[in-house]
Short mmCIF file of C-alpha atoms and ligand atoms in Angstrom, two decimals:
data_model
loop_
_atom_site.label_atom_id
_atom_site.label_comp_id
_atom_site.label_asym_id
_atom_site.label_seq_id
_atom_site.Cartn_x
_atom_site.Cartn_y
_atom_site.Cartn_z
CA MET A 1 -3.63 -16.50 20.02
CA GLU A 2 -2.46 -20.40 19.74
CA ASN A 3 -0.08 -20.70 16.89
CA LYS A 4 -2.10 -22.52 14.14
CA ILE A 5 0.76 -22.67 11.19
CA VAL A 6 1.87 -26.10 10.16
CA ASN A 7 5.23 -27.39 8.77
CA THR A 8 4.66 -28.52 4.90
CA GLY A 9 7.84 -29.04 3.51
CA SER A 10 11.35 -28.00 3.41
CA ALA A 11 13.13 -25.66 1.05
CA LYS A 12 16.91 -25.85 -0.08
CA LEU A 13 18.98 -22.86 -0.49
CA THR A 14 22.31 -23.07 -1.59
CA ILE A 15 24.95 -20.33 -1.42
CA GLY A 16 28.33 -21.31 -2.83
CA GLU A 17 29.34 -25.19 -1.73
CA ASP A 18 27.04 -24.96 0.89
CA SER A 19 22.99 -25.75 1.11
CA TYR A 20 20.48 -25.44 3.59
CA ASP A 21 17.18 -27.11 4.47
CA LEU A 22 14.36 -24.24 5.42
CA PRO A 23 10.78 -25.35 6.37
CA ILE A 24 7.87 -24.62 4.87
CA TYR A 25 5.03 -23.42 7.01
CA SER A 26 1.24 -23.06 5.70
CA GLY A 27 -1.23 -21.74 6.92
CA SER A 28 -5.18 -22.19 6.55
CA MET A 29 -5.28 -20.63 3.05
CA GLY A 30 -2.62 -18.62 0.98
CA ALA A 31 1.13 -19.17 -0.31
CA PRO A 32 3.02 -20.83 2.52
CA ALA A 33 5.68 -19.40 3.35
CA VAL A 34 9.57 -20.19 4.02
CA ASP A 35 11.48 -19.97 7.95
CA VAL A 36 14.20 -17.94 7.02
CA ARG A 37 15.08 -16.96 10.86
CA ALA A 38 17.70 -19.85 10.80
CA LEU A 39 19.70 -18.09 8.01
CA HIS A 40 21.48 -15.89 9.33
CA LYS A 41 22.77 -18.09 12.63
CA LEU A 42 23.38 -21.27 9.54
CA SER A 43 24.93 -19.33 6.66
CA GLY A 44 25.98 -15.91 8.36
CA HIS A 45 23.93 -14.22 5.29
CA PHE A 46 20.22 -11.98 5.39
CA THR A 47 17.76 -12.00 3.22
CA PHE A 48 17.22 -8.25 1.02
CA ASP A 49 13.34 -7.34 0.96
CA PRO A 50 12.92 -3.48 1.30
CA GLY A 51 9.65 -2.92 1.27
CA TYR A 52 8.73 -6.51 1.95
CA THR A 53 7.01 -7.43 -1.07
CA SER A 54 7.77 -11.10 0.33
CA THR A 55 8.24 -11.14 3.66
CA CYS A 56 5.20 -12.39 6.38
CA SER A 57 6.31 -10.20 9.77
CA THR A 58 4.00 -12.48 11.57
CA GLU A 59 1.11 -15.37 11.67
CA SER A 60 -2.64 -13.93 11.81
CA GLN A 61 -5.66 -14.86 12.10
CA ILE A 62 -7.25 -11.91 11.94
CA THR A 63 -7.21 -10.77 7.88
CA PHE A 64 -6.98 -12.63 4.68
CA ILE A 65 -6.41 -11.42 1.52
CA ASP A 66 -6.31 -12.94 -1.35
CA GLY A 67 -5.14 -9.88 -3.97
CA GLY A 68 -5.28 -12.15 -7.28
CA LYS A 69 -8.95 -13.15 -7.04
CA GLY A 70 -9.72 -9.27 -5.18
CA GLN A 71 -10.67 -11.14 -1.98
CA LEU A 72 -10.93 -9.52 1.32
CA LEU A 73 -12.16 -11.76 4.79
CA HIS A 74 -12.35 -10.78 8.77
CA ARG A 75 -12.26 -13.79 10.06
CA GLY A 76 -13.43 -15.84 7.75
CA TYR A 77 -16.31 -13.12 6.88
CA SER A 78 -16.07 -11.35 3.28
CA ILE A 79 -16.29 -7.76 3.49
CA GLU A 80 -19.31 -7.68 1.04
CA ASP A 81 -21.34 -10.09 3.48
CA LEU A 82 -19.99 -7.48 6.46
CA ALA A 83 -20.49 -3.89 4.78
CA GLU A 84 -23.95 -5.24 3.36
CA ASN A 85 -25.25 -6.53 7.22
CA CYS A 86 -23.47 -5.73 10.39
CA ASP A 87 -23.20 -2.84 12.77
CA PHE A 88 -19.63 -1.75 12.86
CA MET A 89 -19.49 -2.82 16.51
CA GLU A 90 -20.31 -5.97 15.50
CA VAL A 91 -17.48 -6.25 13.13
CA ALA A 92 -15.09 -4.60 15.91
CA TYR A 93 -16.30 -7.26 18.33
CA LEU A 94 -15.62 -9.86 15.55
CA MET A 95 -11.83 -8.54 14.60
CA MET A 96 -11.33 -8.54 18.61
CA ASN A 97 -12.79 -12.02 19.56
CA GLY A 98 -12.77 -13.86 16.52
CA GLU A 99 -16.69 -14.22 16.33
CA LEU A 100 -19.61 -12.56 15.48
CA PRO A 101 -21.40 -11.73 18.45
CA ASN A 102 -25.16 -13.14 19.33
CA LYS A 103 -27.45 -10.98 20.78
CA GLU A 104 -26.58 -10.37 24.02
CA GLN A 105 -22.97 -10.44 24.10
CA PHE A 106 -23.56 -7.33 21.47
CA ALA A 107 -25.44 -5.90 23.52
CA GLU A 108 -22.60 -5.83 26.68
CA PHE A 109 -19.83 -5.25 24.31
CA ASP A 110 -22.15 -1.95 23.15
CA GLU A 111 -22.71 -0.87 26.77
CA LYS A 112 -18.98 -1.20 27.59
CA ILE A 113 -18.01 0.85 24.20
CA THR A 114 -20.01 3.53 25.13
CA SER A 115 -19.19 3.97 28.85
CA HIS A 116 -15.32 4.89 27.39
CA THR A 117 -17.30 7.86 24.73
CA MET A 118 -15.97 10.56 26.83
CA LEU A 119 -12.53 12.05 26.95
CA HIS A 120 -10.79 13.09 30.10
CA GLU A 121 -11.84 16.80 30.39
CA GLN A 122 -8.49 17.99 30.44
CA VAL A 123 -8.11 16.21 26.63
CA GLU A 124 -9.87 19.65 25.78
CA ARG A 125 -6.70 21.63 26.47
CA PHE A 126 -4.58 19.83 23.93
CA PHE A 127 -6.83 20.06 21.27
CA HIS A 128 -6.25 24.26 22.19
CA GLY A 129 -2.51 23.80 22.17
CA PHE A 130 -3.05 23.86 18.42
CA ARG A 131 -3.07 26.47 15.99
CA ARG A 132 -6.68 26.69 14.63
CA ASP A 133 -5.47 26.06 11.08
CA ALA A 134 -3.78 22.78 12.24
CA HIS A 135 -4.62 19.29 10.36
CA PRO A 136 -6.80 17.24 12.05
CA MET A 137 -4.66 14.16 11.62
CA ALA A 138 -1.72 16.08 13.41
CA MET A 139 -4.30 17.05 16.04
CA ILE A 140 -5.42 13.27 16.09
CA CYS A 141 -1.65 12.28 16.39
CA GLY A 142 -0.92 14.31 19.08
CA THR A 143 -4.22 13.77 21.32
CA THR A 144 -4.11 9.91 20.75
CA GLY A 145 -0.75 10.02 21.72
CA ALA A 146 -1.43 11.90 24.83
CA LEU A 147 -4.24 9.74 26.09
CA SER A 148 -0.55 7.31 27.07
CA ALA A 149 -0.20 10.34 29.81
CA PHE A 150 -3.84 9.65 31.14
CA TYR A 151 -3.85 6.06 31.21
CA HIS A 152 -0.19 4.55 31.53
CA ASP A 153 0.09 3.28 34.96
CA GLU A 154 -2.98 1.45 35.18
CA THR A 155 -2.09 0.12 31.51
CA ASP A 156 0.34 -3.16 32.21
CA ILE A 157 -0.20 -4.86 29.00
CA ALA A 158 0.70 -8.23 30.29
CA GLU A 159 -2.45 -8.18 31.98
CA ASN A 160 -5.36 -9.69 29.74
CA GLU A 161 -8.22 -6.82 31.54
CA ALA A 162 -6.06 -4.18 30.81
CA ARG A 163 -5.30 -4.69 27.54
CA ASP A 164 -8.97 -5.23 26.95
CA LEU A 165 -9.64 -1.73 28.80
CA ALA A 166 -7.04 -0.27 26.48
CA MET A 167 -8.76 -1.68 23.14
CA MET A 168 -12.53 -0.46 24.22
CA ARG A 169 -11.00 3.21 25.28
CA LEU A 170 -9.45 3.52 22.17
CA ILE A 171 -12.09 2.33 20.21
CA ALA A 172 -14.87 4.29 21.84
CA LYS A 173 -12.92 7.24 22.43
CA MET A 174 -11.74 7.86 18.93
CA PRO A 175 -14.77 9.13 17.11
CA THR A 176 -14.76 11.95 20.30
CA ILE A 177 -11.18 12.78 19.44
CA CYS A 178 -11.91 13.14 15.54
CA ALA A 179 -15.32 14.72 15.58
CA ARG A 180 -13.43 16.92 18.34
CA ALA A 181 -10.48 17.82 16.10
CA TYR A 182 -13.13 18.87 13.20
CA LYS A 183 -15.12 20.71 15.76
CA TYR A 184 -11.39 22.58 16.02
CA SER A 185 -10.44 23.32 13.02
CA ILE A 186 -14.50 25.08 11.88
CA GLY A 187 -14.51 26.77 15.04
CA GLN A 188 -17.41 25.45 17.28
CA PRO A 189 -18.16 24.03 20.09
CA HIS A 190 -17.13 20.47 21.21
CA VAL A 191 -20.08 18.48 20.87
CA TYR A 192 -20.35 15.52 23.95
CA PRO A 193 -21.26 11.64 22.81
CA ASP A 194 -24.56 11.02 22.86
CA ASN A 195 -24.71 7.52 24.07
CA SER A 196 -28.45 6.74 23.49
CA LEU A 197 -27.06 6.54 20.05
CA ASN A 198 -25.36 3.63 17.78
CA TYR A 199 -21.60 4.51 16.96
CA ALA A 200 -21.72 5.72 13.38
CA GLU A 201 -24.58 8.46 14.34
CA ASN A 202 -22.78 9.05 17.46
CA PHE A 203 -20.20 10.38 15.17
CA LEU A 204 -22.18 12.17 12.80
CA LYS A 205 -23.53 14.13 15.82
CA MET A 206 -20.70 15.33 17.07
CA CYS A 207 -19.30 16.36 13.50
CA PHE A 208 -22.40 17.62 11.91
CA GLY A 209 -24.82 18.80 15.55
CA VAL A 210 -24.14 22.09 17.23
CA PRO A 211 -25.27 22.44 21.10
CA ALA A 212 -27.64 25.40 20.03
CA GLU A 213 -29.78 23.26 18.13
CA THR A 214 -31.25 19.40 18.16
CA TYR A 215 -29.56 17.38 15.40
CA GLU A 216 -31.72 14.64 13.83
CA VAL A 217 -29.68 12.32 12.13
CA ASN A 218 -30.08 11.05 8.72
CA PRO A 219 -30.79 7.24 8.58
CA VAL A 220 -29.43 7.03 5.05
CA ILE A 221 -25.89 8.94 5.95
CA ALA A 222 -25.85 6.78 8.97
CA LYS A 223 -26.12 3.22 7.38
CA THR A 224 -23.30 4.91 4.60
CA MET A 225 -21.35 5.86 7.39
CA ASN A 226 -21.40 2.71 9.09
CA LYS A 227 -20.40 0.86 5.67
CA ILE A 228 -17.82 3.02 5.24
CA PHE A 229 -16.03 1.79 8.95
CA ILE A 230 -16.56 -1.37 8.33
CA LEU A 231 -14.91 -1.11 4.80
CA HIS A 232 -11.66 0.47 6.72
CA ALA A 233 -11.75 -1.80 9.54
CA ASP A 234 -9.06 -3.95 8.78
CA HIS A 235 -6.32 -4.94 6.22
CA GLU A 236 -3.50 -7.09 7.46
CA GLN A 237 -0.37 -6.44 7.30
CA ASN A 238 -0.63 -3.32 5.80
CA ALA A 239 2.20 -0.61 6.73
CA SER A 240 0.15 1.29 9.29
CA THR A 241 -0.62 -2.02 11.02
CA SER A 242 2.81 -2.87 10.79
CA THR A 243 3.92 0.16 12.41
CA VAL A 244 1.38 -0.58 15.00
CA ARG A 245 2.38 -4.23 15.76
CA LEU A 246 6.29 -2.87 15.37
CA ALA A 247 5.84 0.39 17.92
CA GLY A 248 3.53 -2.61 20.37
CA SER A 249 6.48 -5.17 20.02
CA SER A 250 8.78 -3.55 22.66
CA GLY A 251 5.89 -3.38 24.83
CA ALA A 252 5.14 -0.03 24.18
CA ASN A 253 1.98 2.15 25.94
CA PRO A 254 -1.09 1.13 23.43
CA TYR A 255 -1.99 4.29 23.05
CA ALA A 256 0.87 5.52 21.57
CA CYS A 257 1.10 2.70 19.91
CA ILE A 258 -1.85 3.95 17.63
CA ALA A 259 -0.25 7.82 17.10
CA ALA A 260 2.23 5.79 15.62
CA GLY A 261 -0.42 3.97 13.26
CA ILE A 262 -1.90 7.04 12.78
CA ALA A 263 1.31 8.93 11.30
CA CYS A 264 1.76 6.08 9.19
CA LEU A 265 -1.42 6.27 7.73
CA TRP A 266 -1.60 9.77 6.86
CA GLY A 267 1.11 9.50 3.69
CA PRO A 268 -0.25 10.11 0.45
CA SER A 269 0.43 6.47 -0.47
CA HIS A 270 -1.83 4.67 1.57
CA GLY A 271 -4.70 6.55 3.86
CA GLY A 272 -3.92 9.90 2.86
CA ALA A 273 -4.53 8.71 -0.69
CA ASN A 274 -8.47 9.70 -0.88
CA GLU A 275 -8.08 13.04 -0.26
CA ALA A 276 -5.24 13.02 -2.97
CA CYS A 277 -8.13 11.46 -4.79
CA LEU A 278 -10.54 13.49 -4.37
CA ASN A 279 -8.48 16.81 -5.16
CA MET A 280 -7.02 15.16 -8.71
CA LEU A 281 -10.68 14.83 -9.60
CA GLN A 282 -11.44 18.55 -9.33
CA GLU A 283 -8.23 19.14 -11.15
CA ILE A 284 -8.97 17.27 -13.86
CA GLY A 285 -12.70 18.68 -13.50
CA SER A 286 -14.07 17.91 -16.85
CA VAL A 287 -14.51 14.56 -19.21
CA ASP A 288 -12.69 15.87 -21.94
CA ARG A 289 -9.54 16.50 -19.43
CA ILE A 290 -8.89 12.81 -18.47
CA PRO A 291 -7.16 11.77 -21.65
CA GLU A 292 -4.09 14.38 -20.36
CA PHE A 293 -4.07 13.31 -16.76
CA ILE A 294 -4.10 9.28 -18.17
CA ALA A 295 -1.01 10.32 -20.31
CA ARG A 296 0.86 12.14 -17.69
CA ALA A 297 0.29 8.98 -15.32
CA LYS A 298 1.75 6.76 -17.89
CA ASP A 299 4.85 9.32 -18.43
CA LYS A 300 7.83 8.01 -16.72
CA GLN A 301 9.51 11.08 -16.67
CA ASP A 302 6.14 12.98 -14.80
CA PRO A 303 5.96 11.65 -10.96
CA PHE A 304 2.29 12.42 -11.28
CA ARG A 305 0.47 9.06 -10.64
CA LEU A 306 -3.58 8.46 -11.52
CA MET A 307 -4.32 8.82 -7.45
CA GLY A 308 -7.35 6.08 -6.38
CA PHE A 309 -5.41 3.46 -9.02
CA GLY A 310 -3.20 0.37 -8.16
CA HIS A 311 -2.53 -1.40 -4.90
CA ARG A 312 0.44 -3.35 -3.94
CA VAL A 313 -1.76 -6.44 -2.75
CA TYR A 314 -4.83 -6.49 -5.33
CA LYS A 315 -3.62 -7.24 -8.69
CA ASN A 316 -7.44 -7.65 -9.25
CA PHE A 317 -10.29 -5.31 -8.27
CA ASP A 318 -10.05 -4.24 -4.87
CA PRO A 319 -13.51 -5.54 -2.98
CA ARG A 320 -13.98 -2.39 -1.11
CA SER A 321 -14.03 -0.29 -4.25
CA ARG A 322 -16.81 -1.92 -5.37
CA VAL A 323 -18.80 -1.57 -2.38
CA MET A 324 -17.95 1.99 -2.62
CA GLN A 325 -18.64 2.44 -5.70
CA LYS A 326 -22.73 0.78 -5.17
CA ALA A 327 -22.66 3.19 -2.09
CA SER A 328 -21.40 6.22 -3.34
CA HIS A 329 -24.54 5.45 -6.45
CA GLU A 330 -26.89 4.98 -3.66
CA LEU A 331 -26.20 7.70 -1.68
CA LEU A 332 -26.30 10.40 -4.34
CA ASP A 333 -29.52 8.74 -5.72
CA GLU A 334 -31.48 8.90 -2.28
CA LEU A 335 -29.82 12.28 -0.83
CA GLY A 336 -30.32 14.04 -4.86
CA ILE A 337 -27.09 15.08 -5.11
CA SER A 338 -25.67 15.50 -8.63
CA ASN A 339 -21.75 15.78 -8.76
CA PRO A 340 -20.07 16.52 -11.86
CA ILE A 341 -16.50 14.60 -10.02
CA LEU A 342 -18.84 11.52 -10.00
CA ASP A 343 -18.99 11.89 -14.07
CA VAL A 344 -15.15 12.62 -14.03
CA ALA A 345 -14.56 9.24 -11.80
CA LYS A 346 -16.85 6.85 -13.54
CA GLU A 347 -15.32 8.16 -17.20
CA LEU A 348 -11.66 8.21 -15.92
CA GLU A 349 -12.35 4.56 -14.14
CA ARG A 350 -13.76 3.56 -17.75
CA ILE A 351 -10.97 4.42 -19.66
CA ALA A 352 -8.22 3.51 -17.54
CA LEU A 353 -9.55 0.19 -17.22
CA GLU A 354 -9.69 -0.07 -20.95
CA ASP A 355 -6.15 1.24 -21.40
CA GLU A 356 -3.00 -1.35 -21.79
CA TYR A 357 -0.70 0.52 -19.58
CA PHE A 358 -3.46 0.11 -16.59
CA ILE A 359 -4.21 -3.40 -17.40
CA ALA A 360 -0.76 -4.41 -18.15
CA LYS A 361 0.31 -3.31 -14.67
CA LYS A 362 -2.89 -4.68 -13.19
CA LEU A 363 -3.91 -1.24 -11.62
CA TYR A 364 -7.79 -1.13 -10.55
CA PRO A 365 -9.45 1.04 -8.82
CA ASN A 366 -8.53 0.93 -4.74
CA VAL A 367 -11.03 1.73 -2.23
CA ASP A 368 -9.66 5.49 -2.17
CA PHE A 369 -11.17 6.23 -5.56
CA TYR A 370 -14.30 6.20 -4.48
CA SER A 371 -14.52 7.09 -0.65
CA GLY A 372 -13.66 10.90 -1.51
CA ILE A 373 -17.04 11.62 -3.49
CA VAL A 374 -18.69 9.58 -0.54
CA LEU A 375 -17.26 11.33 2.06
CA SER A 376 -17.34 15.09 0.73
CA ALA A 377 -21.18 14.26 -0.19
CA LEU A 378 -22.04 12.98 3.60
CA GLY A 379 -20.37 16.56 4.40
CA PHE A 380 -16.96 16.43 5.45
CA PRO A 381 -14.14 18.16 4.05
CA THR A 382 -10.76 16.95 2.03
CA SER A 383 -9.26 17.05 5.41
CA MET A 384 -11.24 14.50 6.90
CA PHE A 385 -10.92 11.67 4.70
CA THR A 386 -8.05 10.37 6.26
CA VAL A 387 -9.04 11.13 9.89
CA LEU A 388 -12.29 9.07 9.09
CA PHE A 389 -9.84 6.30 8.04
CA ALA A 390 -7.71 6.38 11.28
CA LEU A 391 -10.83 6.07 13.07
CA ALA A 392 -12.39 2.98 11.48
CA ARG A 393 -8.79 1.10 11.49
CA THR A 394 -8.22 1.84 15.04
CA VAL A 395 -10.10 -1.59 15.39
CA GLY A 396 -8.42 -3.41 13.30
CA TRP A 397 -4.78 -1.86 14.59
CA ILE A 398 -5.73 -2.59 18.36
CA SER A 399 -7.40 -5.85 17.31
CA GLN A 400 -3.70 -6.82 15.75
CA TRP A 401 -1.66 -5.33 18.31
CA ASN A 402 -3.86 -7.13 20.91
CA GLU A 403 -3.08 -10.62 19.05
CA MET A 404 0.22 -9.58 18.52
CA LEU A 405 0.63 -9.54 22.58
CA GLU A 406 -0.85 -12.88 22.87
CA ASP A 407 1.00 -14.47 20.40
CA PRO A 408 3.98 -17.07 22.30
CA SER A 409 6.31 -16.59 19.21
CA GLN A 410 6.21 -12.78 19.66
CA ARG A 411 9.70 -10.78 19.87
CA ILE A 412 10.41 -7.31 19.21
CA GLY A 413 10.49 -6.56 15.80
CA ARG A 414 14.26 -6.01 14.65
CA PRO A 415 15.09 -5.76 10.87
CA ARG A 416 18.53 -5.76 9.38
CA GLN A 417 20.26 -3.91 6.73
CA LEU A 418 22.45 -4.10 3.83
CA TYR A 419 24.77 -1.45 4.49
CA THR A 420 26.65 0.34 2.19
CA GLY A 421 27.73 3.41 3.23
CA ALA A 422 31.70 4.37 4.09
CA PRO A 423 33.99 1.44 5.96
CA ALA A 424 35.35 1.67 9.11
CA ARG A 425 37.95 4.75 8.63
CA SER A 426 40.16 6.66 11.31
CA LEU A 427 38.52 9.76 12.29
CA VAL A 428 40.74 13.33 11.29
CA PRO A 429 40.49 16.39 14.00
CA MET A 430 38.59 19.01 12.75
CA ASP A 431 41.95 21.13 12.12
CA LYS A 432 43.30 18.56 10.23
CA ARG A 433 40.82 18.25 8.06
N1 ACO B 1 -0.65 5.50 -11.75
C1 ACO B 1 0.06 5.56 -12.92
N2 ACO B 1 1.15 4.22 -12.57
C2 ACO B 1 1.07 4.04 -11.68
C3 ACO B 1 0.58 4.22 -10.27
C4 ACO B 1 -0.76 4.87 -10.64
N3 ACO B 1 -1.78 5.20 -9.64
N4 ACO B 1 0.54 2.61 -9.68
C5 ACO B 1 1.57 2.01 -9.90
N5 ACO B 1 2.11 2.34 -11.18
C6 ACO B 1 2.83 1.48 -12.28
C7 ACO B 1 4.46 2.29 -11.32
O1 ACO B 1 4.89 3.35 -12.11
C8 ACO B 1 4.91 1.17 -11.75
O2 ACO B 1 5.73 1.47 -13.11
P1 ACO B 1 6.63 0.87 -13.98
O3 ACO B 1 6.70 -0.77 -13.01
O4 ACO B 1 7.20 0.94 -15.16
O5 ACO B 1 7.70 1.27 -13.31
C9 ACO B 1 4.18 -0.18 -11.52
O6 ACO B 1 3.01 0.70 -11.82
C10 ACO B 1 4.27 -0.77 -10.22
O7 ACO B 1 3.65 0.17 -9.18
P2 ACO B 1 4.86 0.56 -7.97
O8 ACO B 1 5.08 1.31 -7.00
O9 ACO B 1 5.91 -0.65 -7.82
O10 ACO B 1 3.38 -0.40 -7.39
P3 ACO B 1 3.72 -0.80 -5.45
O11 ACO B 1 2.81 -2.27 -4.83
O12 ACO B 1 4.74 -0.22 -4.47
O13 ACO B 1 2.20 0.65 -5.19
C11 ACO B 1 0.63 1.84 -4.18
C12 ACO B 1 1.17 0.55 -4.87
C13 ACO B 1 1.47 2.74 -3.46
C14 ACO B 1 -0.56 2.00 -4.06
C15 ACO B 1 0.58 2.63 -6.14
O14 ACO B 1 -0.43 1.76 -6.78
C16 ACO B 1 0.25 4.20 -5.98
O15 ACO B 1 0.98 5.10 -5.32
N6 ACO B 1 -0.89 4.55 -6.28
C17 ACO B 1 -1.80 5.71 -6.04
C18 ACO B 1 -1.63 6.28 -4.56
C19 ACO B 1 -3.07 4.88 -4.07
O16 ACO B 1 -4.43 5.28 -4.56
N7 ACO B 1 -2.96 4.97 -2.44
C20 ACO B 1 -3.94 4.32 -2.17
C21 ACO B 1 -3.52 2.63 -1.72
S1 ACO B 1 -4.44 1.85 -0.94
C22 ACO B 1 -4.70 2.25 0.89
O17 ACO B 1 -3.81 2.60 1.03
C23 ACO B 1 -5.90 2.19 1.36
#
């Protein structure tokens, strides 16, 4: 990656009697940033920003978010445009290469991906090591990490070709791993990939097909699956992406780095929210119980939060939630499914958007608010929701990982701390304590 930040001024920081000039950098869009890298050397001070609310951890050219406007762009293209018009593999190509592919480039890329869809047959043994009731996120985290044992020696991440191969393999094998985890959890045999299908269709077949029968892909379901993958493909420096970058900054194996991202994504404040959201909608159950849950969400003594509401960056609508809302209506209409949970969701959204508490705190529905409804209509159990998120996000994670390694200014990530523990003291031997 060619560094493109431009020095556009300087900021003066005064600490006691001393002042320091710190450079200000601008990118192509978004807020400028004060470069504090020299601060400790110059002044002996660190900056304190737990949760990174004001800290840019990197320069990046992949994804741009304007939370105030509710805007999400990948390589300059809006998420609405990409979700409406593209195949997920076009978006993967875009993320990795910076431009959308033409027909020839797409065919070549697609062929490369499909040539890596199978797992080494020994990976099958990893699945058999899991308890049958293991959460599929635990299985995909463990198995993706285990791929590092299969492709370690040939993965010299300093080499462009080796990095490309690792990226292709990860994107290609992720649906196979995720579908295998699902099949294992329901006791059905593994369905091998079918390279005559596109990415979304192949994944659906591996999840819902059985070796004894012919599986016909429903085009409505495949179209929605493709859209869901695109919506989850990347989201700049969120917790799991930052985890992948931090793990990768030490030069670690890419399969192990993606496993670290999967672990981070699993939490209910991040990718686990869609599962938590559907559970919450089911717990609410009917429209008349909504006020009780709204009251609980506002009660400071109650740890309950309205799942699927709020976002660290979007302080306006999450643009992905609009696409997902439309997709959920289209899907349920086309499949003729009437879902009482959708009524609860619609009413909850309406009430929360009119409520002073949610307005004042700028809490809008996020992508997870509708994705759980869509995924359950597609036939996935709640335990698979975060798995699907991880599958799609692998494209973003691996593109960000590659960008980091190509960045000439890249160093190992090493945050500092403000220590408030015990001061230095002498040890008293146990018999004298
Ligand atoms: N319900 C009720 N109140 C909320 C909610 C919510 N969902 N989200 C935030 N708040 C309140 C907080 O209590 C806090 O109030 P206070 O200022 O009076 O203390 C205020 O809004 C700000 O909340 P923070 O937790 O400081 O916001 P933060 O940016 O740290 O958290 C987060 C963002 C984690 C997404 C949060 O809104 C949340 O927990 N939402 C529910 C879980 C969820 O849907 N996560 C999905 C995120 S999207 C994704 O990962 C794809």
